[in-house]
Tab-separated table of C-alpha atoms and ligand atoms in Angstrom:
chain	number	residue	atom	x	y	z
A	1262	MET	CA	42.209	-93.032	127.912
A	1263	CYS	CA	45.263	-92.984	130.724
A	1264	ALA	CA	46.344	-94.783	133.479
A	1265	ILE	CA	46.631	-93.261	136.891
A	1266	PHE	CA	48.073	-94.557	140.246
A	1267	GLY	CA	48.439	-93.317	143.640
A	1268	ILE	CA	49.885	-94.396	147.095
A	1269	ALA	CA	50.008	-92.706	150.621
A	1270	GLY	CA	51.905	-93.846	153.394
A	1271	ALA	CA	54.537	-96.495	151.888
A	1272	GLU	CA	57.751	-97.105	152.664
A	1273	GLU	CA	58.629	-97.172	148.798
A	1274	ALA	CA	55.980	-95.083	147.145
A	1275	SER	CA	57.719	-94.488	144.005
A	1276	ASN	CA	58.631	-97.946	143.287
A	1277	LEU	CA	55.410	-99.172	144.098
A	1278	THR	CA	53.923	-96.478	141.778
A	1279	TYR	CA	56.406	-97.433	138.944
A	1280	LEU	CA	55.216	-101.072	139.486
A	1281	GLY	CA	51.517	-99.759	139.314
A	1282	LEU	CA	51.988	-97.945	136.213
A	1283	HIS	CA	53.827	-100.875	134.502
A	1284	ALA	CA	50.643	-103.124	135.276
A	1285	LEU	CA	48.618	-100.409	133.570
A	1286	GLN	CA	50.964	-99.762	130.549
A	1287	HIS	CA	48.155	-100.879	128.150
A	1288	ARG	CA	46.170	-97.793	129.117
A	1289	GLY	CA	48.631	-95.287	127.595
A	1290	GLN	CA	51.933	-95.687	125.948
A	1291	GLU	CA	53.197	-92.254	124.901
A	1292	GLY	CA	54.958	-91.381	128.287
A	1293	THR	CA	54.908	-91.536	131.847
A	1294	GLY	CA	55.715	-89.824	134.943
A	1295	ILE	CA	55.718	-89.876	138.716
A	1296	VAL	CA	55.672	-87.123	141.539
A	1297	SER	CA	56.421	-88.137	144.810
A	1298	THR	CA	56.753	-86.307	147.980
A	1299	ASN	CA	58.005	-86.490	151.620
A	1300	GLY	CA	55.332	-84.278	153.245
A	1301	GLN	CA	57.150	-81.009	152.020
A	1302	GLU	CA	58.465	-80.801	148.869
A	1303	PRO	CA	57.861	-82.625	145.824
A	1304	PHE	CA	60.024	-84.789	143.464
A	1305	ALA	CA	59.413	-85.493	139.928
A	1306	HIS	CA	60.588	-87.365	136.726
A	1307	LYS	CA	58.406	-87.574	133.240
A	1308	GLU	CA	59.548	-88.578	130.130
A	1309	ARG	CA	58.043	-89.628	126.768
A	1310	GLY	CA	58.230	-93.815	126.444
A	1311	LEU	CA	57.000	-96.869	128.219
A	1312	VAL	CA	57.393	-97.546	132.168
A	1313	GLY	CA	59.892	-100.171	131.920
A	1314	ASP	CA	62.348	-98.083	129.907
A	1315	ILE	CA	61.929	-94.596	131.617
A	1316	PHE	CA	62.215	-95.628	135.442
A	1317	SER	CA	65.683	-97.069	135.965
A	1318	VAL	CA	66.793	-97.619	139.773
A	1319	ALA	CA	68.721	-94.295	139.698
A	1320	VAL	CA	65.740	-92.393	138.690
A	1321	ILE	CA	63.288	-94.173	141.198
A	1322	SER	CA	65.719	-93.286	144.041
A	1323	LYS	CA	65.581	-89.709	143.567
A	1324	LEU	CA	61.818	-89.874	143.822
A	1325	GLN	CA	61.694	-89.578	147.791
A	1326	GLY	CA	58.895	-89.571	150.018
A	1327	HIS	CA	56.046	-91.697	151.362
A	1328	SER	CA	53.183	-90.927	148.905
A	1329	ALA	CA	53.227	-90.674	144.997
A	1330	ILE	CA	50.948	-90.309	142.236
A	1331	GLY	CA	51.705	-91.589	138.570
A	1332	HIS	CA	50.287	-91.437	135.057
A	1333	ASN	CA	50.803	-93.204	131.872
A	1334	ARG	CA	49.574	-90.990	128.988
A	1335	TYR	CA	47.534	-91.430	125.773
A	1336	SER	CA	46.836	-88.448	124.056
A	1337	THR	CA	43.068	-87.052	123.437
A	1338	THR	CA	43.046	-83.139	124.338
A	1339	GLY	CA	46.553	-81.903	123.627
A	1340	GLY	CA	49.372	-83.499	121.397
A	1341	ASN	CA	51.960	-86.029	122.023
A	1342	THR	CA	54.773	-83.459	123.256
A	1343	SER	CA	56.656	-83.802	126.496
A	1344	GLU	CA	54.911	-80.566	128.263
A	1345	ASN	CA	51.687	-82.579	128.216
A	1346	LEU	CA	53.023	-85.613	129.957
A	1347	GLN	CA	51.660	-85.892	133.297
A	1348	PRO	CA	51.463	-85.849	136.565
A	1349	LEU	CA	51.223	-81.996	135.910
A	1350	LEU	CA	53.280	-80.335	138.881
A	1351	MET	CA	52.847	-76.358	139.398
A	1352	LYS	CA	53.473	-73.594	141.908
A	1353	SER	CA	50.746	-70.964	142.840
A	1354	SER	CA	49.267	-69.429	145.768
A	1355	LEU	CA	48.442	-72.976	146.916
A	1356	GLY	CA	51.970	-74.038	147.149
A	1357	TRP	CA	52.879	-76.877	144.827
A	1358	VAL	CA	50.293	-78.795	143.588
A	1359	SER	CA	50.451	-81.979	141.069
A	1360	ILE	CA	47.609	-83.643	139.336
A	1361	ALA	CA	47.111	-86.994	137.258
A	1362	HIS	CA	44.103	-86.975	135.106
A	1363	ASN	CA	42.297	-89.870	133.098
A	1364	GLY	CA	39.671	-88.535	131.014
A	1365	ASN	CA	38.599	-85.704	128.874
A	1366	LEU	CA	36.941	-82.171	130.028
A	1367	VAL	CA	34.324	-81.231	127.068
A	1368	ASN	CA	34.276	-77.565	128.219
A	1369	SER	CA	38.138	-76.957	128.391
A	1370	LYS	CA	38.511	-74.761	125.315
A	1371	GLU	CA	36.027	-72.403	126.580
A	1372	ILE	CA	37.791	-72.291	129.879
A	1373	THR	CA	41.192	-71.815	128.514
A	1374	LYS	CA	40.162	-69.062	126.089
A	1375	ARG	CA	38.367	-67.313	128.880
A	1376	LEU	CA	41.366	-67.605	131.380
A	1377	GLU	CA	43.954	-66.510	128.612
A	1378	ASN	CA	41.813	-63.458	127.886
A	1379	GLU	CA	42.288	-62.772	131.865
A	1380	GLY	CA	45.964	-63.065	131.724
A	1381	SER	CA	46.769	-66.894	132.493
A	1382	ILE	CA	49.491	-68.274	130.896
A	1383	PHE	CA	49.208	-72.189	130.080
A	1384	GLN	CA	52.385	-74.494	129.972
A	1385	SER	CA	50.934	-77.260	128.020
A	1386	THR	CA	47.827	-77.815	125.684
A	1387	SER	CA	46.489	-80.490	127.981
A	1388	ASP	CA	43.041	-79.976	129.049
A	1389	THR	CA	44.396	-80.997	132.745
A	1390	GLU	CA	45.996	-78.107	133.091
A	1391	VAL	CA	42.655	-75.836	133.193
A	1392	ILE	CA	41.622	-77.702	136.489
A	1393	LEU	CA	45.049	-76.376	138.088
A	1394	HIS	CA	44.561	-72.709	136.757
A	1395	LEU	CA	40.907	-72.654	138.040
A	1396	MET	CA	42.312	-74.044	141.507
A	1397	ALA	CA	44.940	-71.362	141.751
A	1398	ARG	CA	42.528	-68.702	140.943
A	1399	THR	CA	40.160	-69.305	143.687
A	1400	GLN	CA	40.755	-67.512	146.954
A	1401	GLU	CA	40.859	-70.694	149.039
A	1402	ARG	CA	44.210	-71.532	150.705
A	1403	ASP	CA	43.085	-75.307	151.264
A	1404	LEU	CA	43.667	-77.608	148.357
A	1405	VAL	CA	40.220	-79.776	149.260
A	1406	LYS	CA	38.396	-76.120	148.997
A	1407	ALA	CA	40.190	-75.075	146.103
A	1408	LEU	CA	39.784	-78.164	144.078
A	1409	ILE	CA	35.991	-78.437	144.796
A	1410	GLN	CA	35.597	-74.780	143.508
A	1411	ALA	CA	37.498	-75.624	140.321
A	1412	LEU	CA	35.198	-78.812	139.955
A	1413	THR	CA	31.961	-76.905	139.898
A	1414	GLN	CA	33.337	-75.152	136.507
A	1415	ILE	CA	34.352	-78.329	134.644
A	1416	THR	CA	32.172	-80.578	132.561
A	1417	GLY	CA	33.091	-84.135	131.153
A	1418	ALA	CA	35.328	-87.107	132.098
A	1419	TYR	CA	37.801	-86.945	134.948
A	1420	SER	CA	39.367	-89.602	137.311
A	1421	LEU	CA	41.694	-87.380	139.076
A	1422	LEU	CA	44.768	-87.944	141.820
A	1423	VAL	CA	45.874	-84.775	143.082
A	1424	LEU	CA	48.786	-84.403	145.380
A	1425	ASN	CA	50.453	-81.738	147.597
A	1426	GLN	CA	52.347	-81.457	150.646
A	1427	ASN	CA	49.139	-82.118	152.884
A	1428	TYR	CA	46.862	-84.479	150.912
A	1429	LEU	CA	46.738	-87.010	148.241
A	1430	ILE	CA	43.077	-86.601	146.911
A	1431	ALA	CA	41.282	-89.266	144.597
A	1432	LEU	CA	38.108	-88.530	142.615
A	1433	ARG	CA	35.716	-89.231	139.929
A	1434	ASP	CA	33.389	-87.108	138.081
A	1435	PRO	CA	29.649	-87.348	139.150
A	1436	GLN	CA	28.978	-89.582	136.008
A	1437	GLY	CA	32.110	-91.708	136.575
A	1438	PHE	CA	33.148	-92.136	132.953
A	1439	ARG	CA	36.507	-93.565	133.619
A	1440	PRO	CA	37.478	-96.075	136.252
A	1441	LEU	CA	39.078	-95.702	139.571
A	1442	VAL	CA	39.560	-98.163	142.227
A	1443	MET	CA	40.692	-97.802	145.963
A	1444	GLY	CA	42.670	-100.494	147.744
A	1445	ARG	CA	45.084	-101.012	150.578
A	1446	LEU	CA	48.703	-102.016	151.107
A	1447	HIS	CA	49.640	-102.845	154.665
A	1448	GLY	CA	46.562	-100.782	155.663
A	1449	LYS	CA	47.523	-97.555	153.724
A	1450	PRO	CA	45.589	-96.585	150.830
A	1451	VAL	CA	46.283	-97.112	147.473
A	1452	PHE	CA	44.480	-96.146	144.233
A	1453	ALA	CA	44.592	-97.001	140.454
A	1454	SER	CA	42.439	-97.132	137.082
A	1455	GLU	CA	42.329	-100.936	137.306
A	1456	THR	CA	42.716	-103.578	140.005
A	1457	THR	CA	45.279	-105.276	137.920
A	1458	ALA	CA	47.880	-102.851	139.438
A	1459	PHE	CA	47.092	-104.003	143.055
A	1460	ASP	CA	47.488	-107.426	142.028
A	1461	LEU	CA	51.215	-106.421	141.204
A	1462	ILE	CA	51.969	-104.758	144.173
A	1463	GLY	CA	50.281	-107.291	146.609
A	1464	ALA	CA	47.548	-104.639	147.601
A	1465	SER	CA	43.986	-105.713	148.304
A	1466	TYR	CA	40.916	-104.457	146.624
A	1467	GLU	CA	38.545	-102.640	148.474
A	1468	ARG	CA	36.222	-100.828	146.193
A	1469	GLU	CA	35.274	-98.190	143.362
A	1470	VAL	CA	35.711	-94.600	144.131
A	1471	LEU	CA	32.370	-94.076	143.576
A	1472	PRO	CA	31.057	-91.619	140.686
A	1473	GLY	CA	31.190	-88.076	142.327
A	1474	GLU	CA	33.107	-89.134	145.285
A	1475	MET	CA	35.976	-87.327	146.578
A	1476	VAL	CA	38.761	-89.644	148.826
A	1477	VAL	CA	40.554	-87.260	150.797
A	1478	VAL	CA	43.756	-88.789	152.347
A	1479	SER	CA	45.599	-86.605	155.149
A	1480	LEU	CA	49.465	-86.713	154.680
A	1481	LYS	CA	49.728	-84.944	158.062
A	1482	ASP	CA	47.465	-87.080	160.007
A	1483	ASN	CA	48.521	-90.685	159.870
A	1484	PHE	CA	47.337	-91.186	156.104
A	1485	SER	CA	43.524	-91.004	157.354
A	1486	ILE	CA	40.795	-91.128	154.927
A	1487	GLN	CA	37.638	-88.785	154.445
A	1488	SER	CA	35.068	-89.477	152.041
A	1489	LEU	CA	33.280	-86.324	150.551
A	1490	ARG	CA	30.203	-86.020	148.055
A	1491	PRO	CA	31.071	-82.373	146.943
A	1492	LEU	CA	29.151	-82.374	143.585
A	1493	GLN	CA	25.612	-82.815	142.802
A	1494	ASP	CA	24.755	-86.585	142.555
A	1495	ILE	CA	23.445	-87.247	138.853
A	1496	SER	CA	23.164	-90.909	137.512
A	1497	PRO	CA	26.351	-92.618	136.622
A	1498	LYS	CA	27.329	-92.932	132.866
A	1499	ARG	CA	30.546	-95.401	133.162
A	1500	CYS	CA	32.291	-95.941	129.891
A	1501	VAL	CA	30.848	-99.295	128.551
A	1502	PHE	CA	33.843	-99.424	126.014
A	1503	GLU	CA	36.118	-100.171	129.040
A	1504	GLN	CA	34.476	-103.213	129.192
A	1505	VAL	CA	34.418	-104.155	125.528
A	1506	TYR	CA	37.920	-102.984	124.718
A	1507	PHE	CA	40.227	-101.110	126.927
A	1508	ALA	CA	40.675	-102.615	130.434
A	1509	ARG	CA	42.756	-105.479	131.127
A	1510	PRO	CA	40.939	-108.732	131.285
A	1511	ASP	CA	42.003	-109.626	134.355
A	1512	SER	CA	41.023	-106.437	135.956
A	1513	VAL	CA	37.713	-105.732	137.941
A	1514	VAL	CA	36.388	-102.810	136.489
A	1515	PHE	CA	33.047	-101.044	137.450
A	1516	GLY	CA	32.512	-103.809	139.802
A	1517	SER	CA	32.859	-106.965	137.578
A	1518	THR	CA	35.767	-108.931	136.160
A	1519	ILE	CA	36.515	-108.080	132.444
A	1520	TYR	CA	37.356	-111.544	131.485
A	1521	HIS	CA	33.689	-112.762	132.441
A	1522	THR	CA	31.913	-109.953	131.162
A	1523	ARG	CA	33.749	-110.140	127.625
A	1524	LYS	CA	32.830	-113.816	127.443
A	1525	ASN	CA	29.322	-113.243	128.339
A	1526	MET	CA	29.584	-110.714	125.554
A	1527	GLY	CA	30.617	-113.741	123.143
A	1528	LYS	CA	27.870	-115.952	124.287
A	1529	GLN	CA	25.115	-113.105	123.914
A	1530	LEU	CA	26.689	-112.642	120.205
A	1531	ALA	CA	26.145	-116.243	119.511
A	1532	LYS	CA	22.699	-116.075	120.395
A	1533	GLU	CA	21.902	-112.802	118.524
A	1534	GLN	CA	24.208	-113.527	115.518
A	1535	PRO	CA	24.398	-117.250	115.034
A	1536	ALA	CA	26.331	-118.718	111.953
A	1537	PRO	CA	24.977	-122.327	111.984
A	1538	ASN	CA	27.334	-123.957	109.311
A	1539	ALA	CA	30.626	-122.826	110.795
A	1540	ASP	CA	33.218	-125.360	111.492
A	1541	ILE	CA	35.498	-123.268	113.876
A	1542	VAL	CA	35.423	-120.198	115.835
A	1543	ILE	CA	38.442	-117.989	115.704
A	1544	PRO	CA	39.330	-114.943	117.610
A	1545	VAL	CA	41.350	-111.666	116.517
A	1546	PRO	CA	44.073	-111.953	119.150
A	1547	ASP	CA	44.287	-110.571	121.843
A	1548	SER	CA	41.118	-108.410	121.986
A	1549	GLY	CA	38.888	-110.854	120.681
A	1550	VAL	CA	39.981	-114.036	122.584
A	1551	TYR	CA	37.293	-114.075	125.600
A	1552	ALA	CA	34.175	-113.025	123.381
A	1553	ALA	CA	35.389	-115.906	121.024
A	1554	ILE	CA	35.657	-118.101	123.836
A	1555	GLY	CA	31.944	-117.193	124.971
A	1556	TYR	CA	30.728	-117.402	121.437
A	1557	SER	CA	32.300	-120.854	121.130
A	1558	GLU	CA	30.772	-122.168	124.187
A	1559	PHE	CA	27.499	-120.903	123.341
A	1560	SER	CA	27.361	-122.148	119.808
A	1561	LYS	CA	29.338	-125.233	120.857
A	1562	THR	CA	31.215	-124.590	117.903
A	1563	PRO	CA	35.094	-125.690	118.331
A	1564	PHE	CA	37.455	-122.803	119.347
A	1565	GLU	CA	40.799	-122.628	117.578
A	1566	MET	CA	43.569	-119.943	117.541
A	1567	GLY	CA	43.684	-119.360	114.039
A	1568	ILE	CA	45.396	-116.255	113.834
A	1569	ILE	CA	48.524	-115.681	115.724
A	1570	ARG	CA	49.448	-112.328	116.672
A	1571	SER	CA	53.427	-110.960	116.929
A	1572	HIS	CA	53.658	-109.080	120.482
A	1573	TYR	CA	56.371	-106.999	119.058
A	1574	ILE	CA	54.077	-104.238	117.691
A	1575	GLY	CA	51.495	-101.937	119.811
A	1576	ARG	CA	47.890	-102.128	119.605
A	1577	THR	CA	46.846	-100.309	116.186
A	1578	PHE	CA	43.988	-98.887	117.729
A	1579	ILE	CA	46.022	-96.614	120.228
A	1580	GLU	CA	48.653	-95.660	117.885
A	1581	PRO	CA	47.795	-91.790	116.844
A	1582	ARG	CA	49.666	-92.107	113.554
A	1583	GLN	CA	47.956	-93.120	110.395
A	1584	SER	CA	50.893	-94.193	108.903
A	1585	ILE	CA	51.698	-96.488	111.558
A	1586	ARG	CA	48.098	-97.652	111.967
A	1587	ASP	CA	47.907	-98.988	108.225
A	1588	PHE	CA	51.411	-100.722	108.498
A	1589	GLY	CA	51.563	-104.347	108.446
A	1590	VAL	CA	48.446	-106.199	109.414
A	1591	LYS	CA	50.150	-109.119	108.273
A	1592	LEU	CA	53.023	-108.408	110.157
A	1593	LYS	CA	50.919	-108.467	113.221
A	1594	LEU	CA	48.265	-110.991	112.674
A	1595	ASN	CA	49.174	-114.177	110.727
A	1596	PRO	CA	46.584	-117.020	109.884
A	1597	VAL	CA	47.576	-120.659	110.648
A	1598	ALA	CA	46.764	-122.048	107.502
A	1599	GLU	CA	46.401	-125.823	108.203
A	1600	THR	CA	44.004	-124.777	110.934
A	1601	ILE	CA	41.794	-122.931	108.579
A	1602	LYS	CA	42.085	-124.411	105.092
A	1603	GLY	CA	38.725	-125.797	103.732
A	1604	LYS	CA	36.817	-124.392	106.827
A	1605	SER	CA	33.981	-122.193	107.229
A	1606	ILE	CA	35.223	-119.894	110.234
A	1607	VAL	CA	33.574	-117.628	112.409
A	1608	VAL	CA	36.015	-114.335	113.159
A	1609	VAL	CA	35.235	-112.833	116.310
A	1610	ASP	CA	36.836	-109.153	117.230
A	1611	ASP	CA	35.742	-106.539	119.840
A	1612	SER	CA	35.322	-103.658	117.679
A	1613	LEU	CA	35.272	-102.580	113.902
A	1614	VAL	CA	36.228	-98.920	113.677
A	1615	ARG	CA	37.742	-97.820	110.299
A	1616	GLY	CA	37.521	-101.543	108.581
A	1617	THR	CA	40.907	-101.415	107.224
A	1618	THR	CA	42.446	-103.858	109.567
A	1619	SER	CA	39.428	-106.320	109.104
A	1620	ARG	CA	39.241	-106.146	105.258
A	1621	LYS	CA	42.976	-106.966	105.205
A	1622	LEU	CA	42.851	-109.771	107.641
A	1623	ILE	CA	39.834	-111.338	106.068
A	1624	GLN	CA	41.964	-111.280	102.686
A	1625	HIS	CA	44.667	-113.189	104.353
A	1626	LEU	CA	42.377	-115.633	105.982
A	1627	ARG	CA	41.165	-116.438	102.327
A	1628	ASP	CA	44.513	-116.551	100.851
A	1629	ALA	CA	45.322	-119.089	103.658
A	1630	GLY	CA	42.376	-121.312	102.276
A	1631	ALA	CA	39.485	-120.342	104.610
A	1632	LYS	CA	36.400	-121.527	102.460
A	1633	GLU	CA	34.003	-118.848	104.336
A	1634	VAL	CA	34.745	-116.051	106.594
A	1635	HIS	CA	31.517	-114.832	109.010
A	1636	LEU	CA	32.755	-111.852	111.093
A	1637	ARG	CA	31.299	-111.214	114.237
A	1638	ILE	CA	31.651	-108.031	116.344
A	1639	SER	CA	31.305	-108.273	120.427
A	1640	ALA	CA	29.598	-104.720	120.271
A	1641	PRO	CA	27.402	-102.747	118.459
A	1642	PRO	CA	28.639	-100.668	115.156
A	1643	THR	CA	30.998	-97.504	116.420
A	1644	ALA	CA	29.296	-94.991	114.546
A	1645	HIS	CA	30.194	-91.821	116.760
A	1646	PRO	CA	33.196	-90.157	118.214
A	1647	CYS	CA	33.769	-90.165	121.912
A	1648	PHE	CA	34.412	-86.791	123.844
A	1649	TYR	CA	35.405	-88.645	126.810
A	1650	GLY	CA	38.872	-89.346	126.887
A	1651	ILE	CA	38.763	-92.412	124.133
A	1652	ASP	CA	40.978	-91.228	120.911
A	1653	THR	CA	38.021	-92.868	118.457
A	1654	PRO	CA	38.444	-91.399	114.808
A	1655	THR	CA	36.392	-88.466	113.729
A	1656	LYS	CA	32.859	-89.265	112.769
A	1657	LYS	CA	33.730	-89.040	108.975
A	1658	GLU	CA	36.525	-91.803	109.501
A	1659	LEU	CA	34.089	-94.234	111.312
A	1660	LEU	CA	32.863	-96.761	108.910
A	1661	ALA	CA	29.805	-97.452	110.668
A	1662	SER	CA	28.610	-93.516	110.778
A	1663	SER	CA	27.585	-93.605	107.105
A	1664	ASN	CA	27.495	-97.108	106.045
A	1665	SER	CA	24.854	-100.005	106.208
A	1666	ILE	CA	25.935	-103.291	107.690
A	1667	GLU	CA	25.387	-104.736	104.229
A	1668	SER	CA	27.944	-102.064	102.719
A	1669	ILE	CA	30.406	-102.722	105.834
A	1670	ARG	CA	30.290	-106.220	104.955
A	1671	ASP	CA	30.861	-105.770	101.414
A	1672	PHE	CA	33.868	-103.583	102.159
A	1673	VAL	CA	35.502	-105.830	104.702
A	1674	GLY	CA	34.985	-108.944	102.278
A	1675	ALA	CA	33.294	-111.127	104.788
A	1676	ASP	CA	30.239	-113.720	103.898
A	1677	SER	CA	28.469	-112.578	106.580
A	1678	LEU	CA	28.690	-109.943	109.431
A	1679	GLY	CA	26.991	-109.583	112.789
A	1680	TYR	CA	27.282	-107.077	115.512
A	1681	LEU	CA	26.116	-107.692	119.212
A	1682	SER	CA	23.098	-105.453	119.780
A	1683	LEU	CA	23.070	-102.336	122.309
A	1684	ASP	CA	20.527	-103.957	124.269
A	1685	GLY	CA	22.632	-107.091	124.455
A	1686	LEU	CA	25.666	-105.391	125.311
A	1687	LEU	CA	23.980	-103.392	127.827
A	1688	LYS	CA	22.473	-106.433	129.354
A	1689	VAL	CA	25.530	-108.336	129.652
A	1690	SER	CA	27.209	-105.234	131.348
A	1691	SER	CA	24.484	-104.304	133.563
A	1692	SER	CA	24.048	-107.832	134.993
A	1693	SER	CA	27.883	-107.906	136.037
A	1694	ALA	CA	28.413	-104.131	136.729
A	1695	GLY	CA	25.189	-102.411	137.831
A	1696	GLU	CA	23.222	-99.914	135.939
A	1697	GLY	CA	24.106	-96.618	134.101
A	1698	PHE	CA	26.714	-96.836	131.114
A	1699	CYS	CA	27.611	-94.234	128.705
A	1700	HIS	CA	27.027	-95.800	125.066
A	1701	ALA	CA	27.446	-92.576	122.770
A	1702	CYS	CA	29.884	-94.041	120.551
A	1703	PHE	CA	27.226	-96.628	119.803
A	1704	SER	CA	24.131	-94.764	120.378
A	1705	GLY	CA	24.974	-90.807	119.532
A	1706	ASP	CA	23.347	-90.424	123.114
A	1707	TYR	CA	25.634	-87.801	124.706
A	1708	PRO	CA	25.339	-87.764	128.521
A	1709	THR	CA	26.750	-84.141	128.362
A	1710	PRO	CA	26.694	-81.304	126.352
A	1711	THR	CA	29.654	-81.619	124.032
A	1712	PHE	CA	30.407	-77.870	123.741
A	1713	ASN	CA	32.415	-77.055	120.596
A	1714	ASN	CA	33.935	-80.722	120.217
B	458	SF4	S1	31.454	-92.272	123.983
B	458	SF4	FE1	32.064	-94.412	123.982
B	458	SF4	S2	34.208	-94.620	124.523
B	458	SF4	FE2	33.375	-92.444	125.043
B	458	SF4	S3	32.795	-92.618	127.214
B	458	SF4	FE3	31.103	-93.027	126.012
B	458	SF4	S4	30.975	-95.522	125.952
B	458	SF4	FE4	32.980	-94.491	126.362
């Protein structure tokens, strides 16, 4: 998962891109970058670190021009190195081209091997570079045509922003795994992974870039817009995990506000997995808060913030280093003893992946005096890895891949454990965001071939 943001025809394009990336920081924290243009040459800056730390006034003032694209990186394919930071910027027979990618190409290893055998030299280990090489190798001299030819060879998840001196192009793969939305600022187009970026810069949300749609903005024709459907239509497979976990609750993703979708997941969870004797419902903050509100409302059990989260530590799930992931659950999540002492509590979280954090947290709750702990998860068991841009652990590391619900309950030390069913999750998601979700990490039903992954 990464964040992308793009804007055309704006007075302060790079400054607005910086703000957009800031609002999308939750989608990737390893590094960030912006490439801007004045319609002739590119200006670029990328660095490892957080948006607020990397882009100073001095840096932004060098990123000139009316149009820009930006990226926050969260590594999936390729490692956490500075060569893999985006937007990538390359020169070829097409002139300079820059690209920012959210997603993961499932056939990138095969294509890279073939291109290397044919003499291509890759500058990074990121799958995104494959797209630039495929474009450069076409006979086309027009960016739009070259990009369309490249797209016919790639499979997987990609929401892309592509920039050169003539165009800003926004597009989504035909299944639309990762989100991408379009808005307007002073009548000019703006694109982002989530609408929360529009809120910050005062842009209005217009619509989703549709699965399989390519929106072409001409930088040479008063930023006019053309919508193309260059690839064969197939049924959409939007990532349901965006709604469960990744997107910000104040964003509209796949046509619905995440806050309400998560609350409804909690209501459905309470319907399916009641805990009749519970005294209070408490969330694992921040991710479990919205589902816990829904659970509390439906079950008519009081909601309490019984665990306090320190905001000075990153989200455990997004950290790629095992040494950090296991470090200090108590440092991050601390029970409020007076609230939970002697009570039977329902603890609501949005996912249970390895189970190590939940196990430690439940022990802390018992140490703080909880009488009973009933764990409720507002998603089905995560039993399969993702190949479409979410850095889930390998199948072996996923607790639910080889354990029954009863043995998971025993491992985490809860008095009871209940998950939202897949049918329940899809019912809630579909009613708010239309049909057509990928749910492979829960069901193992992968919507594309997974090649050598
Ligand atoms: S496998 Fe899971 S995380 Fe990956 S795209 Fe599908 S629903 Fe999303």
